[in-house]
Tab-separated table of C-alpha atoms and ligand atoms in Angstrom:
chain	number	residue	atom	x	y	z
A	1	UNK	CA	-84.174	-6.304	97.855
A	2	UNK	CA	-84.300	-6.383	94.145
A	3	UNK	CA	-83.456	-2.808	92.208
A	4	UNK	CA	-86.446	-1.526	89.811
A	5	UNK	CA	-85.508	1.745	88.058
A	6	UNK	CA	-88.325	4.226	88.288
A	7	UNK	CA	-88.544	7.690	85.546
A	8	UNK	CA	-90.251	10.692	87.195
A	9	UNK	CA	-91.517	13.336	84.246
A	10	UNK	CA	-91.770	16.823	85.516
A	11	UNK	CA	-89.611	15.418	88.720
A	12	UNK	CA	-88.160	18.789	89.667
A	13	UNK	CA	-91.935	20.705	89.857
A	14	UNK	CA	-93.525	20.944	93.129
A	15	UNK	CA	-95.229	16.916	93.430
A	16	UNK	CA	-92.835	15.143	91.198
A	17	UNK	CA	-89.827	16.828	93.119
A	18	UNK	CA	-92.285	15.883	96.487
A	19	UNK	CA	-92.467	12.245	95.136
A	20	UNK	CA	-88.943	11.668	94.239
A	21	UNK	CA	-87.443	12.964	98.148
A	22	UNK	CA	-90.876	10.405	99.041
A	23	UNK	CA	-89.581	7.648	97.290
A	24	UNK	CA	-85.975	7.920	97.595
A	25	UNK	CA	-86.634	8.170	101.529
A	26	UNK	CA	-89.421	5.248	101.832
A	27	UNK	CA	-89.088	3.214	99.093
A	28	UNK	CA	-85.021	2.562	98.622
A	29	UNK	CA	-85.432	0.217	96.128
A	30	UNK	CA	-85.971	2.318	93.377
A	31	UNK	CA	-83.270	3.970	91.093
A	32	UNK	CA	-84.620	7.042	90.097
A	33	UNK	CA	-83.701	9.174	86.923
A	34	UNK	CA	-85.791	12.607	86.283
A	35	UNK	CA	-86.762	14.234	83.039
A	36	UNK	CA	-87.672	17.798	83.321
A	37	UNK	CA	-87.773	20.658	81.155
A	38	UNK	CA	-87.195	23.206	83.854
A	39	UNK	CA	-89.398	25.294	82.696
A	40	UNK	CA	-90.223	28.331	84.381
A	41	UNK	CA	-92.101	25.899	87.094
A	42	UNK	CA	-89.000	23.349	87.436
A	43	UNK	CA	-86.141	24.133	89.886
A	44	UNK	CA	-83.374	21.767	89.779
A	45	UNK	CA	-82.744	22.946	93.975
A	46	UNK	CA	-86.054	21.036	94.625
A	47	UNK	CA	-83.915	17.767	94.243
A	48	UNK	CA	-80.915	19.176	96.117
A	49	UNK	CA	-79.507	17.026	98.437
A	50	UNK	CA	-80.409	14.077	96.867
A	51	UNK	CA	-77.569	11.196	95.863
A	52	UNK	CA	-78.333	9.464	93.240
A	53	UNK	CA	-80.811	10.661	91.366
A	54	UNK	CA	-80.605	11.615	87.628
A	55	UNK	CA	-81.880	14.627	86.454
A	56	UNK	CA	-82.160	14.666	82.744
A	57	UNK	CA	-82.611	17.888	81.383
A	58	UNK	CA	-84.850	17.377	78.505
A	59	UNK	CA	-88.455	17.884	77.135
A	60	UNK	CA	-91.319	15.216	77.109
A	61	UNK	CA	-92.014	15.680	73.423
A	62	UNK	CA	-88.545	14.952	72.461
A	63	UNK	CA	-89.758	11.478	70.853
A	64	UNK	CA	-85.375	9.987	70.785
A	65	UNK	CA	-84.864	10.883	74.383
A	66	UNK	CA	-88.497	10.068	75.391
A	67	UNK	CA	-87.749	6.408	73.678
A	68	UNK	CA	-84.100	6.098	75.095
A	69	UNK	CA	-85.115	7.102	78.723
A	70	UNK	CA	-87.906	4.667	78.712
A	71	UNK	CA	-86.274	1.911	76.871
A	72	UNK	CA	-83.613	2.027	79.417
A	73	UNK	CA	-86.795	1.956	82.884
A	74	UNK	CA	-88.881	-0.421	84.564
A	75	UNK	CA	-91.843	2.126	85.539
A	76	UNK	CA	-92.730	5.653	84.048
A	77	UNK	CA	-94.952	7.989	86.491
A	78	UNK	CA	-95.432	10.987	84.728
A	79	UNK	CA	-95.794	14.532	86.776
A	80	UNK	CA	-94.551	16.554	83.914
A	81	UNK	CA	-97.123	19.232	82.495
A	82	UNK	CA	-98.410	22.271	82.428
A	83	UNK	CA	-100.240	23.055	85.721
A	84	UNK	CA	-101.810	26.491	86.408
A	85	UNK	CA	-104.726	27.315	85.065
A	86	UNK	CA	-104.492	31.360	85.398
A	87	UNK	CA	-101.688	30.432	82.705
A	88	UNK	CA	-103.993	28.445	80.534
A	89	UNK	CA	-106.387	31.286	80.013
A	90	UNK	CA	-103.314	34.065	78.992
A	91	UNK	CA	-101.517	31.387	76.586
A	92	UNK	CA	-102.982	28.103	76.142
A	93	UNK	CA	-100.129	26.851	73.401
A	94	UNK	CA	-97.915	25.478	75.766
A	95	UNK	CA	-100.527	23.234	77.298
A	96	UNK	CA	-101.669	21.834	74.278
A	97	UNK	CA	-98.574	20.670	73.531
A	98	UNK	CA	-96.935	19.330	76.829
A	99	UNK	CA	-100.532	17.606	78.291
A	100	UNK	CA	-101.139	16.242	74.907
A	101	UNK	CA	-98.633	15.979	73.043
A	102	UNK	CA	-96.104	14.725	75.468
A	103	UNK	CA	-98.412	12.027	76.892
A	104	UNK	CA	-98.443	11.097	73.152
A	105	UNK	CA	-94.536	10.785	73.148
A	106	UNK	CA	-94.850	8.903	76.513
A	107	UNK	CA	-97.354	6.444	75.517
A	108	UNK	CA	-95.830	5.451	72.336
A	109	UNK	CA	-92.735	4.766	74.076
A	110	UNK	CA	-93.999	3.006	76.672
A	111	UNK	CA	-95.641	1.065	74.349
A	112	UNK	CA	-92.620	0.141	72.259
A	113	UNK	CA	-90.601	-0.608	74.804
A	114	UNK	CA	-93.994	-2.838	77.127
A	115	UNK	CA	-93.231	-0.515	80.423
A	116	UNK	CA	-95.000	0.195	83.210
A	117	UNK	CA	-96.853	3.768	83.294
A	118	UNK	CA	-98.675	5.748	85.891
A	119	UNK	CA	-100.378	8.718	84.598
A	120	UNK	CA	-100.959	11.792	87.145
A	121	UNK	CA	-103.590	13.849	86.757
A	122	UNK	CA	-106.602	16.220	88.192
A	123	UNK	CA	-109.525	16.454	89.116
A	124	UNK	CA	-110.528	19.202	87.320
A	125	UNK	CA	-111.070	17.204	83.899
A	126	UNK	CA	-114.866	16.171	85.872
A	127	UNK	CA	-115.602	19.987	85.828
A	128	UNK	CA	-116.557	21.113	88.441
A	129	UNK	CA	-119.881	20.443	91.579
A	130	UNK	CA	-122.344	22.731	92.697
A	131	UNK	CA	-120.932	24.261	96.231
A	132	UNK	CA	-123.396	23.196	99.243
A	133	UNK	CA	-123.863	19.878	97.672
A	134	UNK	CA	-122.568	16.762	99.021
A	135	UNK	CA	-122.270	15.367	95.501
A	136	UNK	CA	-118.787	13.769	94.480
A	137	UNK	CA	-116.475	13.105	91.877
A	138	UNK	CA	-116.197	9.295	91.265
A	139	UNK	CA	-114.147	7.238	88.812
A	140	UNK	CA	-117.323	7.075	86.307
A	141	UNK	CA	-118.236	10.807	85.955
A	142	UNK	CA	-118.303	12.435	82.936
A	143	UNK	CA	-115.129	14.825	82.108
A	144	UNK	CA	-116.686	17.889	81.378
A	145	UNK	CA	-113.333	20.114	81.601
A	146	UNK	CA	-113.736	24.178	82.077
A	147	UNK	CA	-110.190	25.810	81.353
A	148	UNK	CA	-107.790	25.093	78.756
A	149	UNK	CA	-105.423	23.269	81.633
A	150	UNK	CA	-108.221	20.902	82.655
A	151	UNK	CA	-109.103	20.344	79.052
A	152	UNK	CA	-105.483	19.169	77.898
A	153	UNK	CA	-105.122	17.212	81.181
A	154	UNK	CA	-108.441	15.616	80.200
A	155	UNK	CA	-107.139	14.927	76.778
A	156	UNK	CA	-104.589	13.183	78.082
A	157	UNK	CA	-106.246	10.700	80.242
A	158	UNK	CA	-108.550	9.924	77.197
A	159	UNK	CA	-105.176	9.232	75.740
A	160	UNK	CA	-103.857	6.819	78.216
A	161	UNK	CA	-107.614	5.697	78.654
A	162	UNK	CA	-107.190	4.474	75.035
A	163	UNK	CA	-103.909	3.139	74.580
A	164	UNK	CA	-104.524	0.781	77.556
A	165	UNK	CA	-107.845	-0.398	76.131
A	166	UNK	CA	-106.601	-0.669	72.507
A	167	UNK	CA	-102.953	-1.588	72.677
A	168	UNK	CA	-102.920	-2.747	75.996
A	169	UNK	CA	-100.588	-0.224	77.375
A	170	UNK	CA	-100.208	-1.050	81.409
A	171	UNK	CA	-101.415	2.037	82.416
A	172	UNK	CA	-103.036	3.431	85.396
A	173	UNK	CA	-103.973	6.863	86.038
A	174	UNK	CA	-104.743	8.844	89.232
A	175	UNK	CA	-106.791	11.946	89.417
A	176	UNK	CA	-105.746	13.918	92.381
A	177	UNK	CA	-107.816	17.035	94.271
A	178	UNK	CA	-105.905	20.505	94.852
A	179	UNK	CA	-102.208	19.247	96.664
A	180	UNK	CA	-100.482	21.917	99.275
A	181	UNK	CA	-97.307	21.083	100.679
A	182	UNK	CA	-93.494	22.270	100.433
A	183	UNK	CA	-91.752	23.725	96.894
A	184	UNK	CA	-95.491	24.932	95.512
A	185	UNK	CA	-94.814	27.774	93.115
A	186	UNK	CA	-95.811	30.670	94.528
A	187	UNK	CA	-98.503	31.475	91.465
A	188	UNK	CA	-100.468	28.816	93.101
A	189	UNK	CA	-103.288	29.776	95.852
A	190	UNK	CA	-101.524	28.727	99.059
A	191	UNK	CA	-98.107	30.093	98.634
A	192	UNK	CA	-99.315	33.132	96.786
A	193	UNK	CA	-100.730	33.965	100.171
A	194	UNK	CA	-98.723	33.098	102.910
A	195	UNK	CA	-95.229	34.778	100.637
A	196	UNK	CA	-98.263	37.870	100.216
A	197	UNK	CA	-98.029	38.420	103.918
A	198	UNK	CA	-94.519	37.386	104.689
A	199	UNK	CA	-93.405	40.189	102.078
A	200	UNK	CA	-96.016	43.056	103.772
A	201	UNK	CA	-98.479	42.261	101.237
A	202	UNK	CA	-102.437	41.182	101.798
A	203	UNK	CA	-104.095	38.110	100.558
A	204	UNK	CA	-106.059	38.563	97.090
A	205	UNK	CA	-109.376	36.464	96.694
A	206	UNK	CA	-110.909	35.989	93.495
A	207	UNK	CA	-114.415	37.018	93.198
A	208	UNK	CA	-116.429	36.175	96.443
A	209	UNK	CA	-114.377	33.271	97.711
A	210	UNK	CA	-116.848	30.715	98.222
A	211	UNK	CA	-115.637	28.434	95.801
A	212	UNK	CA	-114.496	25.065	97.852
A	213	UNK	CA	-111.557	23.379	97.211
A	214	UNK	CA	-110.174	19.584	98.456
A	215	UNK	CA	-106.992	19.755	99.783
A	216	UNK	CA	-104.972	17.205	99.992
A	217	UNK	CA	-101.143	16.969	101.526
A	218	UNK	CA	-98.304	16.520	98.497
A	219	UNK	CA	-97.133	13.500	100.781
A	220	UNK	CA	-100.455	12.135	100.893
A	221	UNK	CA	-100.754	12.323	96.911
A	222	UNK	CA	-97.196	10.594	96.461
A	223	UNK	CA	-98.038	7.929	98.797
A	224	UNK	CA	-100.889	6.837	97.040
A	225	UNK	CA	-99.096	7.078	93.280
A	226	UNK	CA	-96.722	4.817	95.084
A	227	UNK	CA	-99.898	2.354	96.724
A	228	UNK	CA	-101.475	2.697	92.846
A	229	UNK	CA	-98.226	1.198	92.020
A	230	UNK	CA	-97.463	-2.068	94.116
A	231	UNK	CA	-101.818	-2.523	93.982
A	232	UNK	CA	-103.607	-0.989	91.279
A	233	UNK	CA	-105.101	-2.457	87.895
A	234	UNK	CA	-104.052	-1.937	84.558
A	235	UNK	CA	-106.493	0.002	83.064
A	236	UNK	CA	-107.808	1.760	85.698
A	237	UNK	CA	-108.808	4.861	86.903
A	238	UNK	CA	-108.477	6.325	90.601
A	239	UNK	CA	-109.755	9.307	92.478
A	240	UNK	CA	-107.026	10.791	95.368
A	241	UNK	CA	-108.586	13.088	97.759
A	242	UNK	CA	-108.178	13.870	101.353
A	243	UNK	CA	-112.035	14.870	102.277
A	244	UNK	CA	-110.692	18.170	104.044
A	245	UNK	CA	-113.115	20.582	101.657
A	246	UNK	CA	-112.889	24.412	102.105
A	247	UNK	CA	-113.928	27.615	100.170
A	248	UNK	CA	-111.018	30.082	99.362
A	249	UNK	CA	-112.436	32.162	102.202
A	250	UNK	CA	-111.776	29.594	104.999
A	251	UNK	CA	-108.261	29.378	103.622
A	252	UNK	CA	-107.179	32.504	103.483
A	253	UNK	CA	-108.733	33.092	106.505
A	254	UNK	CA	-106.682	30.283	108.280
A	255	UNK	CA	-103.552	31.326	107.084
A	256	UNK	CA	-104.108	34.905	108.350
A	257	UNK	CA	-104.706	33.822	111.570
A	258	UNK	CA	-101.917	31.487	111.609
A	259	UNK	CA	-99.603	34.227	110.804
A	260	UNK	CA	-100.946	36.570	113.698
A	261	UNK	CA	-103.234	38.605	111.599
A	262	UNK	CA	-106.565	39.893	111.771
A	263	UNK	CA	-109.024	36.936	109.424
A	264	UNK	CA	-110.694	39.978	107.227
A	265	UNK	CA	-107.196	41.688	106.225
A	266	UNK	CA	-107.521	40.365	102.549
A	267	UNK	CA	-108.524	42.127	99.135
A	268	UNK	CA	-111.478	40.647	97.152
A	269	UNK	CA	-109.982	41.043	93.034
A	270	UNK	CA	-111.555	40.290	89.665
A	271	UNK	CA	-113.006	37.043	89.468
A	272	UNK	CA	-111.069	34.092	86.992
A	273	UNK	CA	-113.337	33.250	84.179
A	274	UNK	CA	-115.018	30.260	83.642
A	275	UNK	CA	-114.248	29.686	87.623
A	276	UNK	CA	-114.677	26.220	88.868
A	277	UNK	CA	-116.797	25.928	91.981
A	278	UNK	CA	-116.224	23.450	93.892
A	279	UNK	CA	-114.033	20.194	93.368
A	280	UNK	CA	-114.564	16.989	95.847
A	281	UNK	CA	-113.829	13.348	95.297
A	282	UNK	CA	-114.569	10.076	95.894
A	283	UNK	CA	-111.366	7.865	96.930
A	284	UNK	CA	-113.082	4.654	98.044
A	285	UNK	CA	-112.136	2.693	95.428
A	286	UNK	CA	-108.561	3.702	95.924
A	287	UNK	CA	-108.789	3.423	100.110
A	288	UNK	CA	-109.963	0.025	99.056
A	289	UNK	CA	-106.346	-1.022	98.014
A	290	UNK	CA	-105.496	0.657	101.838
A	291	UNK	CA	-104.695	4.146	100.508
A	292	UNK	CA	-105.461	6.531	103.947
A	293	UNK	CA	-104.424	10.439	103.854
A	294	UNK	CA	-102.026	10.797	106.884
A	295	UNK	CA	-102.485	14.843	106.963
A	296	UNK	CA	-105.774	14.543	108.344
A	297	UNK	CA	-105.384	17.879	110.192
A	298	UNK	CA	-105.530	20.789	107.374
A	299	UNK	CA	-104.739	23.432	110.231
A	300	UNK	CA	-101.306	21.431	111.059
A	301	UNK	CA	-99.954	20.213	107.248
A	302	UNK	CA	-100.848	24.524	106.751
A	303	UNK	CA	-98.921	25.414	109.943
A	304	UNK	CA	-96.063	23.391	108.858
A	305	UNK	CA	-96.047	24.865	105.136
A	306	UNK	CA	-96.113	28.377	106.386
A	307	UNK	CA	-93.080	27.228	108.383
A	308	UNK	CA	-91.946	25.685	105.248
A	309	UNK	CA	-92.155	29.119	103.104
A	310	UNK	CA	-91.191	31.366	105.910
A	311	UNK	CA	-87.622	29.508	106.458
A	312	UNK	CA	-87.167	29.505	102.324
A	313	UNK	CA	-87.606	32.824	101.019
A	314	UNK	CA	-84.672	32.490	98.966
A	315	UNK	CA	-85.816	29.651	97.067
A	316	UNK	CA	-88.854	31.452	96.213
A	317	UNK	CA	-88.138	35.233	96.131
A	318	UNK	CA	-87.290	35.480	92.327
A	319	UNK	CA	-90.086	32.700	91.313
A	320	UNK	CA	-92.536	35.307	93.027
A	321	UNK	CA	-91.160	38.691	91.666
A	322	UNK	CA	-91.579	37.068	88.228
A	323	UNK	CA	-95.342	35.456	88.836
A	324	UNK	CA	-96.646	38.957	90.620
A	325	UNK	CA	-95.679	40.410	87.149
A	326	UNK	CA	-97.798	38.054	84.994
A	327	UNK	CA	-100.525	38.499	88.160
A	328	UNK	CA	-100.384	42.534	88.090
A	329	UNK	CA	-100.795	42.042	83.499
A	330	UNK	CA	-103.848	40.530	84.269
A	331	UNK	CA	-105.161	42.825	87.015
A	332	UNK	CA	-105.405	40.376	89.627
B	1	NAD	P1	-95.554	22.078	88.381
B	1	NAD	O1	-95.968	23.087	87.379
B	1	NAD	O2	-95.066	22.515	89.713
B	1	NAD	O3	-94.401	21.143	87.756
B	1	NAD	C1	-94.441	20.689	86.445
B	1	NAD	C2	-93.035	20.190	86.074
B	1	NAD	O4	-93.089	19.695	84.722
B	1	NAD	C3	-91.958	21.274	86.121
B	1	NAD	O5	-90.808	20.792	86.756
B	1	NAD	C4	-91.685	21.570	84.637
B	1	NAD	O6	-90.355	22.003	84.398
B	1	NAD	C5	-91.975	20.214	84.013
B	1	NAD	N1	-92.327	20.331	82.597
B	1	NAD	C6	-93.225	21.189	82.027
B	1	NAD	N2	-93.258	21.024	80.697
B	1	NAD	C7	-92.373	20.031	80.399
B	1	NAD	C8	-91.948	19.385	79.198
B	1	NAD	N3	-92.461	19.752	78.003
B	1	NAD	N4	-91.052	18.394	79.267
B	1	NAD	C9	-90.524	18.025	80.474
B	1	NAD	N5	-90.859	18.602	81.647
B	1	NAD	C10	-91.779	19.589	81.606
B	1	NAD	O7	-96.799	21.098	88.509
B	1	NAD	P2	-97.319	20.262	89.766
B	1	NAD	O8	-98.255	21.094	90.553
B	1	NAD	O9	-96.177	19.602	90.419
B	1	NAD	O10	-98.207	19.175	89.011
B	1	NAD	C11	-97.641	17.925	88.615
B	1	NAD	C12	-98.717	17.076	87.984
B	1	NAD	O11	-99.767	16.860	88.913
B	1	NAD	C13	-99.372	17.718	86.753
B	1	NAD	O12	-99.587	16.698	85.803
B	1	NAD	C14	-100.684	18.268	87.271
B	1	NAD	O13	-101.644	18.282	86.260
B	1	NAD	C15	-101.014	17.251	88.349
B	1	NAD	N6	-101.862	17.731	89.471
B	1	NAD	C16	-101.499	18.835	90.181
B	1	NAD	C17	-102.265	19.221	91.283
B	1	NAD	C18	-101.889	20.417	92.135
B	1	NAD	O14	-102.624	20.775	93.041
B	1	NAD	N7	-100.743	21.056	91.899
B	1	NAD	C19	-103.389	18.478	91.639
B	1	NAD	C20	-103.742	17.363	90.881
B	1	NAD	C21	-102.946	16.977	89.804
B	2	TDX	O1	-104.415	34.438	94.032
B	2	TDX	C1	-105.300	33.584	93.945
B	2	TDX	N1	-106.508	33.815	94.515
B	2	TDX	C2	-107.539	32.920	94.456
B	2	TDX	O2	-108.621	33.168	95.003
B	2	TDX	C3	-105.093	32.331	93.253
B	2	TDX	C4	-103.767	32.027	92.619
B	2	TDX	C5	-106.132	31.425	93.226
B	2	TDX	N2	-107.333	31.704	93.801
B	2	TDX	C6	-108.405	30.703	93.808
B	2	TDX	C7	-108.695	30.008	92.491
B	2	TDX	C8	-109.135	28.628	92.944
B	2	TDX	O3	-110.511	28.660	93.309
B	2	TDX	O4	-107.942	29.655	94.683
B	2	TDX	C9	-108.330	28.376	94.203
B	2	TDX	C10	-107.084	27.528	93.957
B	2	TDX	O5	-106.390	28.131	92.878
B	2	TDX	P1	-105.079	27.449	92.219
B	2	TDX	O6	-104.016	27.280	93.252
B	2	TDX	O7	-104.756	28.208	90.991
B	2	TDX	O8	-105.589	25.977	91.927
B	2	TDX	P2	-106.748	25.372	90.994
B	2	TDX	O9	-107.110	26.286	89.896
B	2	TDX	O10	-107.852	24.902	91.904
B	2	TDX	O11	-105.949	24.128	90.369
B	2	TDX	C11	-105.038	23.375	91.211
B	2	TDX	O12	-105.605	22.162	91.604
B	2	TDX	C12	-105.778	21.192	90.614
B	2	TDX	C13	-103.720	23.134	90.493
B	2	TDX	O13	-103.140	24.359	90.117
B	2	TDX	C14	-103.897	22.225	89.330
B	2	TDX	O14	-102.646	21.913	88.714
B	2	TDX	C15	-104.526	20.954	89.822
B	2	TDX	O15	-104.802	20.131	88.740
């Protein structure tokens, strides 16, 4: 087995921390070194337990480090970014300058040094689909970005988009659907919930809770970064998603049950503006290169994340005083 050494940007937030336990467990022959920022949404405890790995403290824009870390790597994926939209609309600064800018850094040292990049991103640089429709997301449509997260994220792939064509970076980037799954910050949807009820509190909805979301397992998204990896094309764009649609309604609702409450013992609140309404993808082209989601059941990867949360309060506790704070600013 020959050694490749693998950098993971934004490798202690919730996926990048997910794909770095994924790939030091599956795939042992990668050496793996992390950059993170820990910002408020990095926790260095979400690689605990791991031998082996590097974490470098250290910021994506820094161009020196940037160039040193990737001079001295066979393959860059990069998680690190920005991520929640809510944040976006209070302060977009930081956004603009970690999506953007720090793909910037990334690309130019990945094309100095001719290394291998993987670019993560979201779905929600397409905009979003009419809920009720059976229309998808494919690798062709048009970004049409609503929030200032899904704007910079889109900036960035037209970055990577255009270093590839132009300089001939060997890029490939991945636009994944909503992800659920262990070490989640609790400002996101799922865990807001399910740490809502395990602390007395009820569920808040924005607006009327039809929009639909895709999710997909954290697992599920690693694996297929990993599959785009060993199979994909330089160049190229693919779409991750697991199929399993459902509005904010059906969510919340399935949580509630699954924590022995009554399904309507949730609060509607103020609506997010600009909300996207529904998000759904296409993955053919990336089940093509034998990509299959292994969390087919939504009710069981949710069980087991409940479990997840409700055997971890610790680990979250502070990250949820703190993000209940910014929520309660904002009135929702
Ligand atoms: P996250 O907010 O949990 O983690 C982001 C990580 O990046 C944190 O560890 C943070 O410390 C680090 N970081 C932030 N700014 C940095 C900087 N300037 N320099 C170095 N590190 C920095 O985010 P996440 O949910 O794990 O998302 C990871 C990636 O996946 C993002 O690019 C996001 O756009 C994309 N994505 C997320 C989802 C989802 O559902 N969460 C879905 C599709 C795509
Ligand atoms: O308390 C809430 N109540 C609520 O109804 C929160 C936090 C969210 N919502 C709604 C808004 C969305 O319709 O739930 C849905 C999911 O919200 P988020 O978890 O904030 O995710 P979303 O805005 O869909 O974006 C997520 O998926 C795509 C990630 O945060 C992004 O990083 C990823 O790119």
């Amino acid at each position: 087995m020959s050694t490749k050494k693998i950098l993971v940007t934004g490798g202690a937030g919730f996926i990048g921390a997910n794909f770095v336990r994924y790939t030091a467990e599956h795939r042992p022959e990668y050496r793996i070194t992390v950059l993170d920022a820990l910002t408020y949404a990095g926790n260095k405890d979400n690689l605990a337990g791991l031998d082996g790995v590097e974490l470098v403290v250290g910021d994506v824009c820094d161009r020196d480090l940037v160039d040193r870390l990737t001079a001295d790597t066979d393959v860059v994926t990069h998680f690190a970014a920005e991520s929640h939209v809510d944040n976006s609309l209070y302060d977009p600064e930081p956004f603009v300058r970690t999506n953007v800018h720090g793909t910037f850094t990334l690309l130019e040292a990945v094309r100095r040094h001719g290394k291998r990049l993987h670019h993560i991103s979201t779905d929600e640089v397409f905009g979003d689909l009419p809920v009720g429709s059976t229309d998808l997301f494919t690798e062709n449509s048009p970004h049409n970005p609503s929030s200032p997260y899904s704007a910079t994220k889109s900036g960035s792939d037209m970055l990577v988009r255009a270093w590839a064509r132009s300089y001939g970076v060997h890029a490939t980037i991945s636009n994944c659907a909503n992800n659920y799954g262990p070490y989640q910050h609790p400002e996101k949807f799922i865990p807001r919930q399910v740490t809502n009820l395990l602390t007395g509190e009820r569920p808040r909805v924005y607006g009327d809770g039809t929009n639909v979301r895709e999710w997909t397992h954290v697992d599920d998204h690693n694996a297929a970064v990993h599959t785009i990896l060993d199979h994909g094309t330089a160049g190229e764009t693919y779409l991750i998603g697991s199929s399993a649609e459902r509005s904010n309604r059906e969510i919340v609702e399935l949580i509630l049950e699954l924590l022995g409450h009554q399904a309507d013992a949730y609060d509607h609140v103020a609506d997010r503006p600009g909300h996207d309404l529904r998000y759904a993808n296409d993955s053919s082209k990336l089940r093509a290169l034998g990509w299959r989601p292994r969390y087919g059941d939504l009710r069981q990867g949710l069980a087991d994340t409940i479990a997840w949360y409700r055997d971890n309060q610790p680990w979250w506790q502070t990250h949820k005083t703190i993000a209940e704070t910014k929520y309660a600013e904002i009135g929702r």
